[in-house]
Short mmCIF file of C-alpha atoms in Angstrom, two decimals:
data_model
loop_
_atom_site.label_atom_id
_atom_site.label_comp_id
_atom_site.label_asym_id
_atom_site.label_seq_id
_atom_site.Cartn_x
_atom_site.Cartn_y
_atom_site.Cartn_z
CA UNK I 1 88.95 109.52 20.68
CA UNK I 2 86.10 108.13 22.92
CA UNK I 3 82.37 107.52 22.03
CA UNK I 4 79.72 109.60 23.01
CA UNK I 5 76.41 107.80 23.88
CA UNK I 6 73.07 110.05 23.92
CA UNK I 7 71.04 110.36 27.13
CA UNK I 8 68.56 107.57 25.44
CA UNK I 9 71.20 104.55 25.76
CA UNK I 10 72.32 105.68 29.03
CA UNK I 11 72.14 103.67 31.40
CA UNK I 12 72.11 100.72 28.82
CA UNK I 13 69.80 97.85 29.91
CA UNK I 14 70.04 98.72 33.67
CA UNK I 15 67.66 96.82 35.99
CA UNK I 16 66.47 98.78 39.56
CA UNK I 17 64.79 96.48 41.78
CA UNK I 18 62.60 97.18 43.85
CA UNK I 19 60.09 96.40 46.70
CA UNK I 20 56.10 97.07 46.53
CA UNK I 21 53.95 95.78 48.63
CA UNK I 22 50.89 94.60 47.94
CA UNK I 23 47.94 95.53 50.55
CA UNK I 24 43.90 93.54 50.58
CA UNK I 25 41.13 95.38 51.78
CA UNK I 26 38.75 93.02 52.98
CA UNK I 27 35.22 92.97 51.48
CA UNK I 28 32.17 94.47 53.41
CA UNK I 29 29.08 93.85 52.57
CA UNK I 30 29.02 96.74 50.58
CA UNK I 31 32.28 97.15 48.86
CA UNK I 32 33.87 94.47 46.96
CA UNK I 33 37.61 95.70 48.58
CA UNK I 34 40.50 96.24 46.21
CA UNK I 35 43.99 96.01 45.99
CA UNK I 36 46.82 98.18 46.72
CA UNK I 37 50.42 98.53 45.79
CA UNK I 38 52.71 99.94 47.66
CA UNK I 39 56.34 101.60 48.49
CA UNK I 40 58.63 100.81 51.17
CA UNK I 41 57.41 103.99 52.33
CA UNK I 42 53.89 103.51 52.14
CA UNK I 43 53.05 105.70 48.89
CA UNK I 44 50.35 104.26 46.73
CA UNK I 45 52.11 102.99 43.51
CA UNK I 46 48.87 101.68 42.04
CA UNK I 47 45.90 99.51 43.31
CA UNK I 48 43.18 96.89 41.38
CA UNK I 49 39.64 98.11 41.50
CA UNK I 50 36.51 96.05 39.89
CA UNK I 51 35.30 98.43 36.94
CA UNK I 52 32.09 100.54 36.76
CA UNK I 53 30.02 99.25 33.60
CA UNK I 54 26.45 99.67 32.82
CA UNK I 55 27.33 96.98 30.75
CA UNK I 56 25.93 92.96 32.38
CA UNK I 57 28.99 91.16 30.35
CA UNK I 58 31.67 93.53 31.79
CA UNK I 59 30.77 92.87 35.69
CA UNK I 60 34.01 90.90 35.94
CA UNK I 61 36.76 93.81 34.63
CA UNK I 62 39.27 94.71 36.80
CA UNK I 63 41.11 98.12 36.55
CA UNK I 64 44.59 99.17 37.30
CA UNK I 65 44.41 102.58 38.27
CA UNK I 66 47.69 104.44 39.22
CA UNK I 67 48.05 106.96 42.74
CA UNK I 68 45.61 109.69 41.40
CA UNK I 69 42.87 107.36 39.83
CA UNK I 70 43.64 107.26 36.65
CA UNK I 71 42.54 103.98 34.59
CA UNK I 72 45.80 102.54 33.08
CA UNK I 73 45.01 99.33 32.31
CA UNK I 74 41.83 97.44 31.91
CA UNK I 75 41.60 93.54 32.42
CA UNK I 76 38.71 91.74 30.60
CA UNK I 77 37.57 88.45 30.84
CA UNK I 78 37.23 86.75 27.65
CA UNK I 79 36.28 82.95 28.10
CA UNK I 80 37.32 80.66 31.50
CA UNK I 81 41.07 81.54 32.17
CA UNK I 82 41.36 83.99 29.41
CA UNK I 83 41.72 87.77 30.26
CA UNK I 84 43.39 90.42 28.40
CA UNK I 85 44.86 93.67 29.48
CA UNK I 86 44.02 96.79 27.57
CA UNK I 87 46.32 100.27 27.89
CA UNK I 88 43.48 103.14 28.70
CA UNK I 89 42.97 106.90 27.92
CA UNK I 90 40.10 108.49 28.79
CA UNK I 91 37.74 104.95 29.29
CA UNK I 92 38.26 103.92 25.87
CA UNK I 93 40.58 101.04 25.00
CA UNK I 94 43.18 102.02 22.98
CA UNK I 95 45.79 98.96 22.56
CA UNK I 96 46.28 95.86 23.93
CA UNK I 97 48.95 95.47 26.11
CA UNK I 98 48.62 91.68 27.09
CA UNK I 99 46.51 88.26 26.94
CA UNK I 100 46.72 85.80 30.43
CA UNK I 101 45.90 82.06 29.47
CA UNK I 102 45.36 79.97 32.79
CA UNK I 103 47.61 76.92 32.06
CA UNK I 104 47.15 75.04 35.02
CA UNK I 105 44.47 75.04 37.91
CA UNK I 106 44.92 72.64 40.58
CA UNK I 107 44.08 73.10 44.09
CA UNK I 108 47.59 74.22 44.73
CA UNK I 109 49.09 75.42 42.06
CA UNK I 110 48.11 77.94 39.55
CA UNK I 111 50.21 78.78 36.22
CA UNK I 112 49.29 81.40 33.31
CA UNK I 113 51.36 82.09 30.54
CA UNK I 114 51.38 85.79 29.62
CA UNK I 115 51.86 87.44 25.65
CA UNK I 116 52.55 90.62 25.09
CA UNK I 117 50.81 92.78 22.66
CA UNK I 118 48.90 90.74 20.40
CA UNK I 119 51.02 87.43 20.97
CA UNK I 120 48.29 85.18 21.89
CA UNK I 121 47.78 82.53 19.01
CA UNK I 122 48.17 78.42 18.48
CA UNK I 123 51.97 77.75 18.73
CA UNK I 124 52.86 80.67 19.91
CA UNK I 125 55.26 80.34 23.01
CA UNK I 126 54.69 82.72 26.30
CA UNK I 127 56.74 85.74 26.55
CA UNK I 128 56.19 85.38 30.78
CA UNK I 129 55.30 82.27 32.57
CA UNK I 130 53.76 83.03 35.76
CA UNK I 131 53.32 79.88 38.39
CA UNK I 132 52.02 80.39 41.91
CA UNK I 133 50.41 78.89 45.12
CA UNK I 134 47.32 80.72 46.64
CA UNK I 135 47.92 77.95 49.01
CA UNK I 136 51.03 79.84 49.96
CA UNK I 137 50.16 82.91 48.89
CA UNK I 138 52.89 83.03 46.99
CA UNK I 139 53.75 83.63 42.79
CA UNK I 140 57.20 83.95 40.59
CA UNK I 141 56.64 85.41 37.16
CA UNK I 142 59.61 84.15 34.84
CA UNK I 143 61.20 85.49 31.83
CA UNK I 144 62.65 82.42 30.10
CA UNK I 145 64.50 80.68 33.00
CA UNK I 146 64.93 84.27 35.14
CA UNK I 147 63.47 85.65 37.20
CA UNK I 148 61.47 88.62 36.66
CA UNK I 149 59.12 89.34 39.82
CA UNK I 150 58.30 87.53 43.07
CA UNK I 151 55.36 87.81 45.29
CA UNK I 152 55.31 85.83 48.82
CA UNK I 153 53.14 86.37 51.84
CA UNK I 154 55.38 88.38 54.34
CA UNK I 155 55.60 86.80 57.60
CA UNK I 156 56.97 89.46 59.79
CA UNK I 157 53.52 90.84 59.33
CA UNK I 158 51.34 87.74 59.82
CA UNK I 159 51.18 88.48 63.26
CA UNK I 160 50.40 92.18 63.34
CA UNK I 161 47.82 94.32 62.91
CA UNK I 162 48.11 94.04 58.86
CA UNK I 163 47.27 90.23 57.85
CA UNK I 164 46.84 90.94 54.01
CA UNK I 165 50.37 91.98 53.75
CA UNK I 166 52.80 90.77 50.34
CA UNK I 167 56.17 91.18 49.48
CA UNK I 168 56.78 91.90 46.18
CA UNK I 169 60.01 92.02 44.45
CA UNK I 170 60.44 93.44 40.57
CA UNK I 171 63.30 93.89 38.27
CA UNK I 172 62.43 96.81 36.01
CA UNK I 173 64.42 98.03 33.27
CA UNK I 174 65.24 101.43 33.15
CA UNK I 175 63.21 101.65 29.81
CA UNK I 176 60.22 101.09 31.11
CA UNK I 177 60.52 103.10 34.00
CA UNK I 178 61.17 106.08 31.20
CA UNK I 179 57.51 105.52 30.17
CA UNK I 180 55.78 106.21 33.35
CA UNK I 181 57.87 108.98 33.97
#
């Protein structure tokens, strides 16, 4: 009489927003500071850290490490506005998840096109478009023409304690929340 669905295509293509925000330690002399993602209630989601290489050419990786230190992803420069991002297990690279090409770089605007998995080639169009403002401190990452995630400076605390503080907004579907999970 009815359909049945198994639990895998429920719910089917449902997006959960939600809010992280994003948190700059500033530098000392000694530490290079990081970055930190946040809840709304103030639980470490995941944070940017520069990597630890013996290795002169890698002094520029970044690593995404998630709320107990774990290395999930690491970013690697390849030539001037060129990185890609590299799923992790155990320090060694295992796939690549992403390539970043810096499109545009103008005093006030920045824009990157983004390919996921090994998309990266001539005539190839960008999965994501990401175009932003350090200016404003401010990006939009776009999915065709919607939106996918939005990052602005968050003025409420621009006059607090806490001047490093972002808003972020994401759309996630519920299939990729099923990996982390």
């Amino acid at each position: 009489m009815g359909t049945t669905t198994t639990p895998d295509e429920w719910p089917p293509n449902a997006e959960f927003p939600f809010d992280l925000f994003v948190w700059k330690k500033h530098k000392a002399f000694w530490d290079a500071g990081n970055i930190q993602f946040t809840d709304s209630f103030g639980n470490l989601f995941f944070r940017v850290d520069r990597g630890q290489s013996s290795d002169s050419s890698a002094h520029s990786q970044k690593l995404i490490l998630d709320a107990s230190d774990n290395t999930l992803i690491r970013l690697v420069p390849l030539v001037k506005g060129l990185w890609q991002g590299f799923m992790v297990n155990d320090t060694e690279e295992k796939e690549l998840m992403f390539s970043v090409n810096r499109t545009l770089n103008t005093f006030t605007t920045l824009e990157f096109d983004i390919f996921l998995g090994d998309g990266l080639g001539e005539g190839k169009e960008a999965d994501l478009k990401m175009k932003g403002s350090a200016f404003k401190r401010s990006c939009t990452i776009y999915k065709g023409n919607s939106i996918v995630a939005e990052v602005y400076y968050d003025q409420p605390y621009a006059h607090t304690w806490i001047p490093e503080a972002f808003h972020s907004k994401e759309q996630i579907s519920s299939n990729h929340i099923s990996r982390f999970c």
